[in-house]
Each structure stands twice: as C-alpha cells, then as structure tokens.
Amino acid sequence: MHFSREGSCRKSLVISCRQKALSQITELLFAGHLLHRSIVDITDKRSDLGLQQGNKVATLMGDLLLAKTSRRLSDLKNHTVTEIMSDTISEFSESGFIGESITRSEE
C-alpha cells in the first residue's frame, strides 16, 4: 500500500503509508523537542508573569507532542522502529541536561 495525494493508500506511488506516518512522527518529535528548548530560564522570582505562563505552555505542549509521538509509534507495530525512536527521545532529553550543565559551568 502506498500513499497518494488524495490521502488514500494505493500501490502506484513510491512512499508507503507507513513511511509517511514515520516522517510525521519524526516531525512531531522534533517539534516537541523545540518547544521544550524554547523555555526561558527565569531566575528572578519577580520576573514577568507572561514568561512564566509561556514556560508552562511550552512545557505542556512539548509533553503533548511527545505523548502523541509515542502513541503513533505504537500504531506502527514495528518494535525496531519504536526502539530507535525511543532512544532518540532519550538522547534529546539527555542533551538538554548536558547543554544546561555546560552553560552553567562557563558562567
């Protein structure tokens, strides 16, 4: 089965439905990662309430996209792909901690 421009599956095109789904899942994962990275470090307790609210929204939206990524990965029913993408999510998360510790040590 292959994806067609009309949204249905056909045997005539090169990109399969599963390949398209995996590319969409990858985009969701990356968008969630970008949202999490957009969080602003607020050290002043008196800082702008808008920044605090924006951080909460960015965190929740990033979490929502990562949850949707996990759900759609399970729909593929391919253990190897799910394992690779799970490792990617872990590495994204770890890179945030590593980058933060490097930045703080430079200050």
JSON list of C-alpha atoms in Angstrom, two decimals:
[
{"chain": "A", "resi": 1, "resn": "MET", "atom": "CA", "xyz": [0.00, 0.00, 0.00]},
{"chain": "A", "resi": 2, "resn": "HIS", "atom": "CA", "xyz": [1.25, 3.45, -0.86]},
{"chain": "A", "resi": 3, "resn": "PHE", "atom": "CA", "xyz": [0.17, 6.96, -0.04]},
{"chain": "A", "resi": 4, "resn": "SER", "atom": "CA", "xyz": [-1.48, 9.07, -2.69]},
{"chain": "A", "resi": 5, "resn": "ARG", "atom": "CA", "xyz": [-2.10, 12.79, -2.84]},
{"chain": "A", "resi": 6, "resn": "GLU", "atom": "CA", "xyz": [-5.78, 12.31, -2.09]},
{"chain": "A", "resi": 7, "resn": "GLY", "atom": "CA", "xyz": [-4.95, 10.73, 1.28]},
{"chain": "A", "resi": 8, "resn": "SER", "atom": "CA", "xyz": [-5.84, 7.17, 0.35]},
{"chain": "A", "resi": 9, "resn": "CYS", "atom": "CA", "xyz": [-3.47, 4.24, 0.02]},
{"chain": "A", "resi": 10, "resn": "ARG", "atom": "CA", "xyz": [-2.60, 2.94, -3.42]},
{"chain": "A", "resi": 11, "resn": "LYS", "atom": "CA", "xyz": [0.03, 0.67, -4.88]},
{"chain": "A", "resi": 12, "resn": "SER", "atom": "CA", "xyz": [1.09, 3.18, -7.54]},
{"chain": "A", "resi": 13, "resn": "LEU", "atom": "CA", "xyz": [3.21, 5.69, -5.61]},
{"chain": "A", "resi": 14, "resn": "VAL", "atom": "CA", "xyz": [6.67, 5.31, -4.10]},
{"chain": "A", "resi": 15, "resn": "ILE", "atom": "CA", "xyz": [6.08, 6.50, -0.50]},
{"chain": "A", "resi": 16, "resn": "SER", "atom": "CA", "xyz": [4.20, 3.99, 1.62]},
{"chain": "A", "resi": 17, "resn": "CYS", "atom": "CA", "xyz": [1.63, 4.92, 4.26]},
{"chain": "A", "resi": 18, "resn": "ARG", "atom": "CA", "xyz": [3.98, 3.64, 6.96]},
{"chain": "A", "resi": 19, "resn": "GLN", "atom": "CA", "xyz": [6.86, 5.75, 5.65]},
{"chain": "A", "resi": 20, "resn": "LYS", "atom": "CA", "xyz": [4.65, 8.83, 5.63]},
{"chain": "A", "resi": 21, "resn": "ALA", "atom": "CA", "xyz": [3.49, 8.05, 9.17]},
{"chain": "A", "resi": 22, "resn": "LEU", "atom": "CA", "xyz": [7.09, 7.69, 10.35]},
{"chain": "A", "resi": 23, "resn": "SER", "atom": "CA", "xyz": [8.06, 11.03, 8.80]},
{"chain": "A", "resi": 24, "resn": "GLN", "atom": "CA", "xyz": [5.09, 12.70, 10.53]},
{"chain": "A", "resi": 25, "resn": "ILE", "atom": "CA", "xyz": [6.09, 11.08, 13.83]},
{"chain": "A", "resi": 26, "resn": "THR", "atom": "CA", "xyz": [9.64, 12.38, 13.39]},
{"chain": "A", "resi": 27, "resn": "GLU", "atom": "CA", "xyz": [8.31, 15.91, 12.80]},
{"chain": "A", "resi": 28, "resn": "LEU", "atom": "CA", "xyz": [6.14, 15.67, 15.95]},
{"chain": "A", "resi": 29, "resn": "LEU", "atom": "CA", "xyz": [9.15, 14.54, 17.95]},
{"chain": "A", "resi": 30, "resn": "PHE", "atom": "CA", "xyz": [11.29, 17.40, 16.67]},
{"chain": "A", "resi": 31, "resn": "ALA", "atom": "CA", "xyz": [8.55, 19.99, 17.27]},
{"chain": "A", "resi": 32, "resn": "GLY", "atom": "CA", "xyz": [8.13, 18.74, 20.86]},
{"chain": "A", "resi": 33, "resn": "HIS", "atom": "CA", "xyz": [11.88, 18.98, 21.37]},
{"chain": "A", "resi": 34, "resn": "LEU", "atom": "CA", "xyz": [11.94, 22.55, 20.02]},
{"chain": "A", "resi": 35, "resn": "LEU", "atom": "CA", "xyz": [9.10, 23.56, 22.32]},
{"chain": "A", "resi": 36, "resn": "HIS", "atom": "CA", "xyz": [10.96, 22.20, 25.33]},
{"chain": "A", "resi": 37, "resn": "ARG", "atom": "CA", "xyz": [14.11, 24.06, 24.26]},
{"chain": "A", "resi": 38, "resn": "SER", "atom": "CA", "xyz": [12.16, 27.33, 23.98]},
{"chain": "A", "resi": 39, "resn": "ILE", "atom": "CA", "xyz": [11.69, 27.50, 27.74]},
{"chain": "A", "resi": 40, "resn": "VAL", "atom": "CA", "xyz": [13.25, 30.65, 29.18]},
{"chain": "A", "resi": 41, "resn": "ASP", "atom": "CA", "xyz": [15.42, 30.39, 32.29]},
{"chain": "A", "resi": 42, "resn": "ILE", "atom": "CA", "xyz": [13.72, 32.55, 34.91]},
{"chain": "A", "resi": 43, "resn": "THR", "atom": "CA", "xyz": [15.94, 33.10, 37.93]},
{"chain": "A", "resi": 44, "resn": "ASP", "atom": "CA", "xyz": [14.25, 36.25, 39.24]},
{"chain": "A", "resi": 45, "resn": "LYS", "atom": "CA", "xyz": [11.12, 35.42, 41.25]},
{"chain": "A", "resi": 46, "resn": "ARG", "atom": "CA", "xyz": [9.68, 38.82, 40.29]},
{"chain": "A", "resi": 47, "resn": "SER", "atom": "CA", "xyz": [10.03, 38.12, 36.57]},
{"chain": "A", "resi": 48, "resn": "ASP", "atom": "CA", "xyz": [7.34, 38.71, 34.04]},
{"chain": "A", "resi": 49, "resn": "LEU", "atom": "CA", "xyz": [4.19, 36.64, 34.60]},
{"chain": "A", "resi": 50, "resn": "GLY", "atom": "CA", "xyz": [3.90, 36.26, 30.82]},
{"chain": "A", "resi": 51, "resn": "LEU", "atom": "CA", "xyz": [7.27, 34.48, 30.68]},
{"chain": "A", "resi": 52, "resn": "GLN", "atom": "CA", "xyz": [6.23, 32.14, 33.48]},
{"chain": "A", "resi": 53, "resn": "GLN", "atom": "CA", "xyz": [2.96, 31.34, 31.71]},
{"chain": "A", "resi": 54, "resn": "GLY", "atom": "CA", "xyz": [4.78, 30.88, 28.40]},
{"chain": "A", "resi": 55, "resn": "ASN", "atom": "CA", "xyz": [7.15, 28.39, 30.00]},
{"chain": "A", "resi": 56, "resn": "LYS", "atom": "CA", "xyz": [4.24, 26.37, 31.35]},
{"chain": "A", "resi": 57, "resn": "VAL", "atom": "CA", "xyz": [2.52, 26.32, 27.96]},
{"chain": "A", "resi": 58, "resn": "ALA", "atom": "CA", "xyz": [5.75, 25.36, 26.15]},
{"chain": "A", "resi": 59, "resn": "THR", "atom": "CA", "xyz": [6.35, 22.51, 28.61]},
{"chain": "A", "resi": 60, "resn": "LEU", "atom": "CA", "xyz": [2.81, 21.18, 28.34]},
{"chain": "A", "resi": 61, "resn": "MET", "atom": "CA", "xyz": [2.68, 21.45, 24.55]},
{"chain": "A", "resi": 62, "resn": "GLY", "atom": "CA", "xyz": [6.08, 19.75, 24.22]},
{"chain": "A", "resi": 63, "resn": "ASP", "atom": "CA", "xyz": [4.89, 16.96, 26.50]},
{"chain": "A", "resi": 64, "resn": "LEU", "atom": "CA", "xyz": [1.67, 16.62, 24.49]},
{"chain": "A", "resi": 65, "resn": "LEU", "atom": "CA", "xyz": [3.60, 16.28, 21.22]},
{"chain": "A", "resi": 66, "resn": "LEU", "atom": "CA", "xyz": [5.97, 13.71, 22.74]},
{"chain": "A", "resi": 67, "resn": "ALA", "atom": "CA", "xyz": [2.97, 11.73, 24.04]},
{"chain": "A", "resi": 68, "resn": "LYS", "atom": "CA", "xyz": [1.38, 11.80, 20.58]},
{"chain": "A", "resi": 69, "resn": "THR", "atom": "CA", "xyz": [4.71, 10.66, 19.14]},
{"chain": "A", "resi": 70, "resn": "SER", "atom": "CA", "xyz": [4.75, 7.65, 21.46]},
{"chain": "A", "resi": 71, "resn": "ARG", "atom": "CA", "xyz": [1.14, 6.77, 20.67]},
{"chain": "A", "resi": 72, "resn": "ARG", "atom": "CA", "xyz": [1.66, 6.98, 16.91]},
{"chain": "A", "resi": 73, "resn": "LEU", "atom": "CA", "xyz": [4.86, 4.93, 17.18]},
{"chain": "A", "resi": 74, "resn": "SER", "atom": "CA", "xyz": [2.89, 2.15, 18.83]},
{"chain": "A", "resi": 75, "resn": "ASP", "atom": "CA", "xyz": [0.40, 2.25, 15.94]},
{"chain": "A", "resi": 76, "resn": "LEU", "atom": "CA", "xyz": [3.23, 1.32, 13.53]},
{"chain": "A", "resi": 77, "resn": "LYS", "atom": "CA", "xyz": [3.61, -2.03, 15.33]},
{"chain": "A", "resi": 78, "resn": "ASN", "atom": "CA", "xyz": [7.31, -2.16, 14.48]},
{"chain": "A", "resi": 79, "resn": "HIS", "atom": "CA", "xyz": [9.42, -2.91, 17.55]},
{"chain": "A", "resi": 80, "resn": "THR", "atom": "CA", "xyz": [12.74, -1.93, 15.94]},
{"chain": "A", "resi": 81, "resn": "VAL", "atom": "CA", "xyz": [11.48, 1.49, 14.81]},
{"chain": "A", "resi": 82, "resn": "THR", "atom": "CA", "xyz": [9.87, 2.11, 18.20]},
{"chain": "A", "resi": 83, "resn": "GLU", "atom": "CA", "xyz": [13.13, 1.24, 19.96]},
{"chain": "A", "resi": 84, "resn": "ILE", "atom": "CA", "xyz": [15.17, 3.57, 17.72]},
{"chain": "A", "resi": 85, "resn": "MET", "atom": "CA", "xyz": [12.74, 6.46, 18.19]},
{"chain": "A", "resi": 86, "resn": "SER", "atom": "CA", "xyz": [12.62, 5.87, 21.95]},
{"chain": "A", "resi": 87, "resn": "ASP", "atom": "CA", "xyz": [16.40, 6.11, 22.06]},
{"chain": "A", "resi": 88, "resn": "THR", "atom": "CA", "xyz": [16.14, 9.37, 20.12]},
{"chain": "A", "resi": 89, "resn": "ILE", "atom": "CA", "xyz": [13.67, 10.81, 22.64]},
{"chain": "A", "resi": 90, "resn": "SER", "atom": "CA", "xyz": [16.03, 9.82, 25.47]},
{"chain": "A", "resi": 91, "resn": "GLU", "atom": "CA", "xyz": [19.00, 11.41, 23.74]},
{"chain": "A", "resi": 92, "resn": "PHE", "atom": "CA", "xyz": [17.06, 14.63, 23.15]},
{"chain": "A", "resi": 93, "resn": "SER", "atom": "CA", "xyz": [16.23, 14.75, 26.86]},
{"chain": "A", "resi": 94, "resn": "GLU", "atom": "CA", "xyz": [19.80, 13.99, 27.94]},
{"chain": "A", "resi": 95, "resn": "SER", "atom": "CA", "xyz": [21.19, 16.65, 25.58]},
{"chain": "A", "resi": 96, "resn": "GLY", "atom": "CA", "xyz": [19.12, 19.26, 27.39]},
{"chain": "A", "resi": 97, "resn": "PHE", "atom": "CA", "xyz": [20.75, 18.39, 30.71]},
{"chain": "A", "resi": 98, "resn": "ILE", "atom": "CA", "xyz": [24.24, 18.22, 29.22]},
{"chain": "A", "resi": 99, "resn": "GLY", "atom": "CA", "xyz": [23.83, 21.55, 27.43]},
{"chain": "A", "resi": 100, "resn": "GLU", "atom": "CA", "xyz": [22.50, 23.19, 30.58]},
{"chain": "A", "resi": 101, "resn": "SER", "atom": "CA", "xyz": [25.38, 21.94, 32.73]},
{"chain": "A", "resi": 102, "resn": "ILE", "atom": "CA", "xyz": [27.96, 23.13, 30.17]},
{"chain": "A", "resi": 103, "resn": "THR", "atom": "CA", "xyz": [26.35, 26.58, 30.01]},
{"chain": "A", "resi": 104, "resn": "ARG", "atom": "CA", "xyz": [26.31, 26.94, 33.80]},
{"chain": "A", "resi": 105, "resn": "SER", "atom": "CA", "xyz": [29.95, 25.84, 34.14]},
{"chain": "A", "resi": 106, "resn": "GLU", "atom": "CA", "xyz": [31.01, 28.51, 31.64]},
{"chain": "A", "resi": 107, "resn": "GLU", "atom": "CA", "xyz": [29.39, 31.30, 33.70]}
]
